[in-house]
Short mmCIF file of C-alpha atoms in Angstrom, two decimals:
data_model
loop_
_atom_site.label_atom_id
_atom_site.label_comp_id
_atom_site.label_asym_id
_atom_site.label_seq_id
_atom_site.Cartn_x
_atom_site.Cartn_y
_atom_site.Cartn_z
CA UNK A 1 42.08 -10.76 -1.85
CA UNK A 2 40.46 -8.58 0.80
CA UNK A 3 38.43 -5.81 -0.69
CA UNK A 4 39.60 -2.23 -0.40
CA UNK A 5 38.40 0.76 2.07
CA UNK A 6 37.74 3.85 0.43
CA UNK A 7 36.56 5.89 3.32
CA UNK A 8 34.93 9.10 1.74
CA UNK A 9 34.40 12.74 2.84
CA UNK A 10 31.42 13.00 5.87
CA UNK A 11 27.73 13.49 4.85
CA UNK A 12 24.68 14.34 6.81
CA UNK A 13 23.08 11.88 5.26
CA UNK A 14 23.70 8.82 2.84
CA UNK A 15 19.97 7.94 0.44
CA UNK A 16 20.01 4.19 -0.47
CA UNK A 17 18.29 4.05 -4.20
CA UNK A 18 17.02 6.93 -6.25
CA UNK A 19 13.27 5.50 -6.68
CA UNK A 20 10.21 7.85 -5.46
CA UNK A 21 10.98 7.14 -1.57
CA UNK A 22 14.64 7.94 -2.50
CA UNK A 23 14.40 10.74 -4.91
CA UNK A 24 11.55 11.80 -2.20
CA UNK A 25 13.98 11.92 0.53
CA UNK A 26 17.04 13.55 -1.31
CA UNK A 27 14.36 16.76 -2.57
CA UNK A 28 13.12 17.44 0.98
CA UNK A 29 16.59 16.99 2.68
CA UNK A 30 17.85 19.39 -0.27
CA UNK A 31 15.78 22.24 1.10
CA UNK A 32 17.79 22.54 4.49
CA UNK A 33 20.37 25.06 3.78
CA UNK A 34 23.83 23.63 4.65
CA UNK A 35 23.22 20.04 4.70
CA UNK A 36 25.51 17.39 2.19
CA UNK A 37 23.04 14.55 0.71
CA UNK A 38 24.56 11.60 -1.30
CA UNK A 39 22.36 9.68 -3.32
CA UNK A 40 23.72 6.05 -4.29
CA UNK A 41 21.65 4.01 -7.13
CA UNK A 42 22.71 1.05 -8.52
CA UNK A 43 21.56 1.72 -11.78
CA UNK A 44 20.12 4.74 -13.52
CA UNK A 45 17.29 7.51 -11.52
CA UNK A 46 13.55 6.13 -12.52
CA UNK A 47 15.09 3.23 -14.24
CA UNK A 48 16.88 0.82 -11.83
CA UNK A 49 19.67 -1.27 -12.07
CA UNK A 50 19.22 -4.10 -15.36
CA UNK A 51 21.28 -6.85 -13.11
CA UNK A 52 19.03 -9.83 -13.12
CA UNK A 53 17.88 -10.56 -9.29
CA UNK A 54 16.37 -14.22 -8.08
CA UNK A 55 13.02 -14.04 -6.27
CA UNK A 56 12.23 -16.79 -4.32
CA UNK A 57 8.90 -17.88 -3.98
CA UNK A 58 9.10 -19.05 -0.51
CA UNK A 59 9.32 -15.21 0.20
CA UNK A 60 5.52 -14.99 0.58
CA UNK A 61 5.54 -13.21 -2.23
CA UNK A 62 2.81 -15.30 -4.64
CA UNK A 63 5.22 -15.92 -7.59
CA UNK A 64 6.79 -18.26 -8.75
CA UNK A 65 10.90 -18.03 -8.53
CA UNK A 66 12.17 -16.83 -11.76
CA UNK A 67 14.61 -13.80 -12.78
CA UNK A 68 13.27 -10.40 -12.70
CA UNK A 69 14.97 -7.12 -13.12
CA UNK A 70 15.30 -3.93 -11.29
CA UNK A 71 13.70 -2.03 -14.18
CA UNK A 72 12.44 0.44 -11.30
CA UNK A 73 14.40 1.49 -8.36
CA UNK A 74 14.26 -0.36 -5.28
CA UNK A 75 11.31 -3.20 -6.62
CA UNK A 76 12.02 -6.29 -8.36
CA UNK A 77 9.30 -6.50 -11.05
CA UNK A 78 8.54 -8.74 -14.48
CA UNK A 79 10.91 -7.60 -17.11
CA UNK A 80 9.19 -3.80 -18.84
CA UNK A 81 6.65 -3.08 -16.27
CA UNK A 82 4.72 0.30 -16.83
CA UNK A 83 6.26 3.36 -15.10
CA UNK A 84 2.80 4.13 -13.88
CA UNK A 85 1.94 4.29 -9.82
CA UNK A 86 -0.87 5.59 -8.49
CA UNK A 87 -0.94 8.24 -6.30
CA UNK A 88 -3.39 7.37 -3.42
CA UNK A 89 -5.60 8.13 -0.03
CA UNK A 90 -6.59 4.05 1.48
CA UNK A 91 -5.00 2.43 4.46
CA UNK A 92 -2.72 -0.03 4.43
CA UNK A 93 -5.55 -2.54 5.52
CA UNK A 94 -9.26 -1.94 5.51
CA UNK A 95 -10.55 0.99 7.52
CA UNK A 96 -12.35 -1.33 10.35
CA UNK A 97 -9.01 -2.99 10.80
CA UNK A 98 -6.83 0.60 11.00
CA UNK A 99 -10.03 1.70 13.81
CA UNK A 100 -9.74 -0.98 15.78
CA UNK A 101 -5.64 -1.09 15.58
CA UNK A 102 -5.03 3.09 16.61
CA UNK A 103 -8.86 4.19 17.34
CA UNK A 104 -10.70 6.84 15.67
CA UNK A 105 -8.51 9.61 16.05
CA UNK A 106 -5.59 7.85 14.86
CA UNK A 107 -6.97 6.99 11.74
CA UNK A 108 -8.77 10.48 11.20
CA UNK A 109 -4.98 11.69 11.48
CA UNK A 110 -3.64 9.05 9.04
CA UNK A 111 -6.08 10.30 6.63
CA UNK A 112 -5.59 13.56 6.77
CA UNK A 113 -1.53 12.93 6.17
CA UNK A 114 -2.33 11.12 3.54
CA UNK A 115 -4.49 13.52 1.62
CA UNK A 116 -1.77 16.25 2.36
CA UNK A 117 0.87 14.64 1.03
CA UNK A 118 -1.70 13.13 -1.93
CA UNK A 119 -1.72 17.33 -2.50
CA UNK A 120 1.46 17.97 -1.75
CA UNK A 121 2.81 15.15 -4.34
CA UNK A 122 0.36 16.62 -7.26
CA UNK A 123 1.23 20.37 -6.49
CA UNK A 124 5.52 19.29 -6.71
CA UNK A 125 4.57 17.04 -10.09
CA UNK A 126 3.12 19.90 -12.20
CA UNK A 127 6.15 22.27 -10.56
CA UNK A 128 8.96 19.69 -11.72
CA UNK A 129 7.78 17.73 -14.11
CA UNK A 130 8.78 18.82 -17.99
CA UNK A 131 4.88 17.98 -19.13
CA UNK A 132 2.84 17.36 -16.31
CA UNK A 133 -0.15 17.52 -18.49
CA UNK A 134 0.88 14.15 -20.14
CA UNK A 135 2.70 12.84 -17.08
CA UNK A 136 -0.18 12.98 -14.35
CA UNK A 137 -3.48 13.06 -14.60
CA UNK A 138 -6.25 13.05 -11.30
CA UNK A 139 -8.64 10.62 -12.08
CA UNK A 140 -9.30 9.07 -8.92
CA UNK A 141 -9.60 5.70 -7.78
CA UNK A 142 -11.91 2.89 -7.14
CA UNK A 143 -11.92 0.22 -4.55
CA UNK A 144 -14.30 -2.39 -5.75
CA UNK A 145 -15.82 -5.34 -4.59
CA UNK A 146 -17.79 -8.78 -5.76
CA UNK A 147 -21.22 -9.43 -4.70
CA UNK A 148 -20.25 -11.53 -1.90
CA UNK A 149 -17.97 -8.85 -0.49
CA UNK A 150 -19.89 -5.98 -1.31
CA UNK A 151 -21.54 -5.66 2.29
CA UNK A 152 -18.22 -5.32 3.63
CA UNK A 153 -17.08 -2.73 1.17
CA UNK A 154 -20.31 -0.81 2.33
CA UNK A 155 -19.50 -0.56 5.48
CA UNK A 156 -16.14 0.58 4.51
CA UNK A 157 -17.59 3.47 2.88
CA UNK A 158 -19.76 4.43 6.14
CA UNK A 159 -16.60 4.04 8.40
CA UNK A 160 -14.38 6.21 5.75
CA UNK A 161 -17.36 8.97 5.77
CA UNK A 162 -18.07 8.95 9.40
CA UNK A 163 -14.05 9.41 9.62
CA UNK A 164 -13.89 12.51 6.93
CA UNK A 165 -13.01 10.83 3.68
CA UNK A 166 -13.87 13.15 0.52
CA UNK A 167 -15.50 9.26 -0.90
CA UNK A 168 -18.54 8.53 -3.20
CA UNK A 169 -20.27 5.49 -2.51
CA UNK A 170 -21.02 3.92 -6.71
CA UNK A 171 -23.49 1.09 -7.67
CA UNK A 172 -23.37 -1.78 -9.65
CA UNK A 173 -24.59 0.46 -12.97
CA UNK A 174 -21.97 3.14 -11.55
CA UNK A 175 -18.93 1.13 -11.32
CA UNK A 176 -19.48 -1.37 -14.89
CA UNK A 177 -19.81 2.03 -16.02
CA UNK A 178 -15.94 2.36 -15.53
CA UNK A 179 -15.08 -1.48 -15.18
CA UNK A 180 -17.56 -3.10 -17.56
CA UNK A 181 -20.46 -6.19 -17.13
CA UNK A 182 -17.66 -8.53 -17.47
CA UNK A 183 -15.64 -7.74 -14.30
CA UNK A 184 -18.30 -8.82 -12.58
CA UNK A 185 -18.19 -6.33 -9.31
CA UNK A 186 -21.60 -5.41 -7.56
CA UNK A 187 -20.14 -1.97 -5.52
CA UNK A 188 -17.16 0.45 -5.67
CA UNK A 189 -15.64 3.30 -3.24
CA UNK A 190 -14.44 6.35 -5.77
CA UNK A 191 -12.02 8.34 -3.99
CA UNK A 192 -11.99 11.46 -6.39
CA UNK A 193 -8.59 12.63 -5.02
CA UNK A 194 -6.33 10.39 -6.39
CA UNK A 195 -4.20 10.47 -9.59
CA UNK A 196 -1.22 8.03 -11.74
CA UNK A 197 1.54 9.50 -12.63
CA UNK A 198 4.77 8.58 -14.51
CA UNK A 199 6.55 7.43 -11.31
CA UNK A 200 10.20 7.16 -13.49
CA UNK A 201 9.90 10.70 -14.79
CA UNK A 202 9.00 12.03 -11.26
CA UNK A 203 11.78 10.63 -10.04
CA UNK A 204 14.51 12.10 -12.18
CA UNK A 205 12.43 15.48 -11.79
CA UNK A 206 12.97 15.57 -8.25
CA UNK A 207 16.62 14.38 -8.02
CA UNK A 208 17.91 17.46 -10.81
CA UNK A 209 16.03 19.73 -8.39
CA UNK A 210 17.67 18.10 -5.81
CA UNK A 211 20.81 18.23 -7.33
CA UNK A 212 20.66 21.93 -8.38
CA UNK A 213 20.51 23.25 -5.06
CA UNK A 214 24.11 22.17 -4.30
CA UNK A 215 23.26 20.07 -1.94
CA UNK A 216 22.84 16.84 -2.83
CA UNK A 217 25.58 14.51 -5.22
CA UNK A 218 24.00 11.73 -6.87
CA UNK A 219 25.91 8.69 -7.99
CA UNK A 220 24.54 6.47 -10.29
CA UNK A 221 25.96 3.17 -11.31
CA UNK A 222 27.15 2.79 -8.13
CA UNK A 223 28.23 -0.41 -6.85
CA UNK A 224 25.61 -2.19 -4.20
CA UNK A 225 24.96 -1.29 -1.07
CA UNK A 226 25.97 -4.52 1.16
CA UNK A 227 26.33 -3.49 4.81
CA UNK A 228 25.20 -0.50 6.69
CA UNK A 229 26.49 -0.14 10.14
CA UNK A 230 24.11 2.64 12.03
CA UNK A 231 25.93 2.62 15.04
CA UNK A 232 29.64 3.27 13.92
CA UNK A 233 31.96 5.97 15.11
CA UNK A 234 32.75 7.98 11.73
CA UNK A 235 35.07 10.75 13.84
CA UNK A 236 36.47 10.49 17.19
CA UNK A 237 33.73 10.93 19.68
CA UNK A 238 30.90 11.21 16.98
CA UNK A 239 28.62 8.38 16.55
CA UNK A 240 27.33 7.98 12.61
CA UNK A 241 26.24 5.64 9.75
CA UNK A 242 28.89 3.99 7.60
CA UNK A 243 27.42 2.37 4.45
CA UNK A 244 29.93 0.11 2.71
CA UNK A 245 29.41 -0.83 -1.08
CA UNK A 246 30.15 -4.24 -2.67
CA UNK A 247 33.51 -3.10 -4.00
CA UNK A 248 35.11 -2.11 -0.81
CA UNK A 249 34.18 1.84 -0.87
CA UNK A 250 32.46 3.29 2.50
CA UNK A 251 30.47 6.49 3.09
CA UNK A 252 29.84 7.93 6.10
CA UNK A 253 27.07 9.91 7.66
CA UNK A 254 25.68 11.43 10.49
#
C-alpha cells in the first residue's frame, strides 16, 4: 500500500529534533515577529525518542554494535546517560591545528564567538531555567595531559594566550589537586569560563519560551523524519523545503 500525503499548511521554517541545537534554533527563530516555526521530535523535548536504534561499529565510531536508545535528542547513547553537557570555549581540534587551518585572525574570531555564545548560553539558562542554581553551575574546565604529552599541551596554552584566551596554565600539584595522584596527568589548561548544565531541562526551557511567543508549534511523538527535499517547489513559482515523515505526512517550508 503506498503511504499517504498529508501536505500541511506553509512554514518559514521546519526544526528537525527538539535537542539543544533544535530547541536552540526554534528560541532564536521565535524572536522574529511574524515568522511560523514547527518543531518535529520523535520522542519527548530533552528526552528523545525510547525506539531502540543499531549502531554499527564500522561507523568509526569506537563501539562495538549493540542497541542504544535515543534517551537524548538527536544522539544515540548507552541506555540512562547523564543529562549533563558541558558548556565550553576549545576548538574543535588543538589550537596549532585551527592556526595553521584559518590563521591567526580566524581563530582569534572563533574564540571570541565562542566565549559569546559560552555567555550568552549562561545568561538565557538562569532566565529560563525553573532552578538555575541547581541546574548550572560555572566551574570551568580542564584540558589535561600525561607526561609524555604535556609539552604539547604547553604550548597549547602559549598559543591560546598569545590568541586572547581568559586560560590558567596548572601544574602537576595543581591539577591532582582536582583529578587526584591516580589519574596520573603531569599538566592541565583551566579555562575558568566554562560551566555543565542539565542539557534535558534546558531544552524544554527554551522550547515553552519558544512556544509561548506564538510562534513556534511543537510536535512531539512525531513520526520520523525520512526524506527532506531542499529544493522542492511548495507553491507555484516559490522554491521551498518539503520534509516528509515515515507515515506519509509532509511539511513544507520556505
Amino acid at each position: 500500500a503506498r503511504a499517504r500525503s498529508l501536505m500541511k499548511p506553509l512554514y518559514d521554517v521546519v526544526v528537525v529534533g527538539a535537542g539543544l541545537a533544535g530547541a536552540s534554533s526554534a528560541y532564536h527563530l521565535s524572536k522574529k515577529a511574524g515568522i511560523k516555526v514547527l518543531v518535529l521530535e520523535a520522542g519527548k523535548v530533552g528526552l528523545g525518542s525510547d525506539v531502540l536504534q543499531k549502531v554499527d561499529h564500522s561507523s568509526g565510531v569506537g563501539m562495538d554494535e549493540q542497541e542504544y536508545k535515543h534517551w537524548v535528542s538527536g544522539s544515540a547513547v548507552p541506555d540512562h546517560p547523564g543529562t549533563i553537557k558541558m558548556i565550553v570555549t576549545l576548538f574543535p581540534s588543538t589550537a596549532k591545528d585551527f592556526v595553521r587551518s584559518h590563521g591567526e585572525d580566524g581563530a582569534r574570531a572563533y574564540l571570541t564567538l565562542a566565549a559569546e555564545g559560552v555567555e550568552l548560553e549562561k545568561t538565557l539558562a538562569r532566565k529560563l531555567l525553573p532552578t538555575p542554581s541547581s541546574q548550572m553551575h560555572t566551574l570551568g574546565s580542564i584540558y589535561v595531559a600525561e607526561k609524555d604529552t604535556s609539552a604539547d599541551l604547553i604550548e597549547e596554552y602559549h598559543i591560546l594566550k598569545k590568541l586572547g584566551c581568559d586560560v590558567k596554565l596548572l601544574n602537576k600539584e595543581e591539577v591532582e589537586a582536582h583529578h587526584g595522584s591516580a589519574a596520573g596527568f603531569e599538566a592541565g589548561i583551566f579555562f575558568p569560563q566554562d560551566a555543565v548544565i542539565n542539557s534535558s531541562e534546558y531544552s524544554r526551557s527554551l522550547l515553552r519560551a519558544a512556544v509561548a511567543t506564538g510562534n513556534v508549534t511543537l510536535h512531539e511523538q512525531s513520526p520520523r523524519v525520512v526524506r527532506i527535499n531542499d529544493h522542492a517547489e511548495v507553491a507555484p513559482g516559490v522554491k521551498g523545503v518539503i520534509t516528509t515523515l515515515s507515515d506519509g505526512t509532509t511539511y513544507t517550508s520556505k
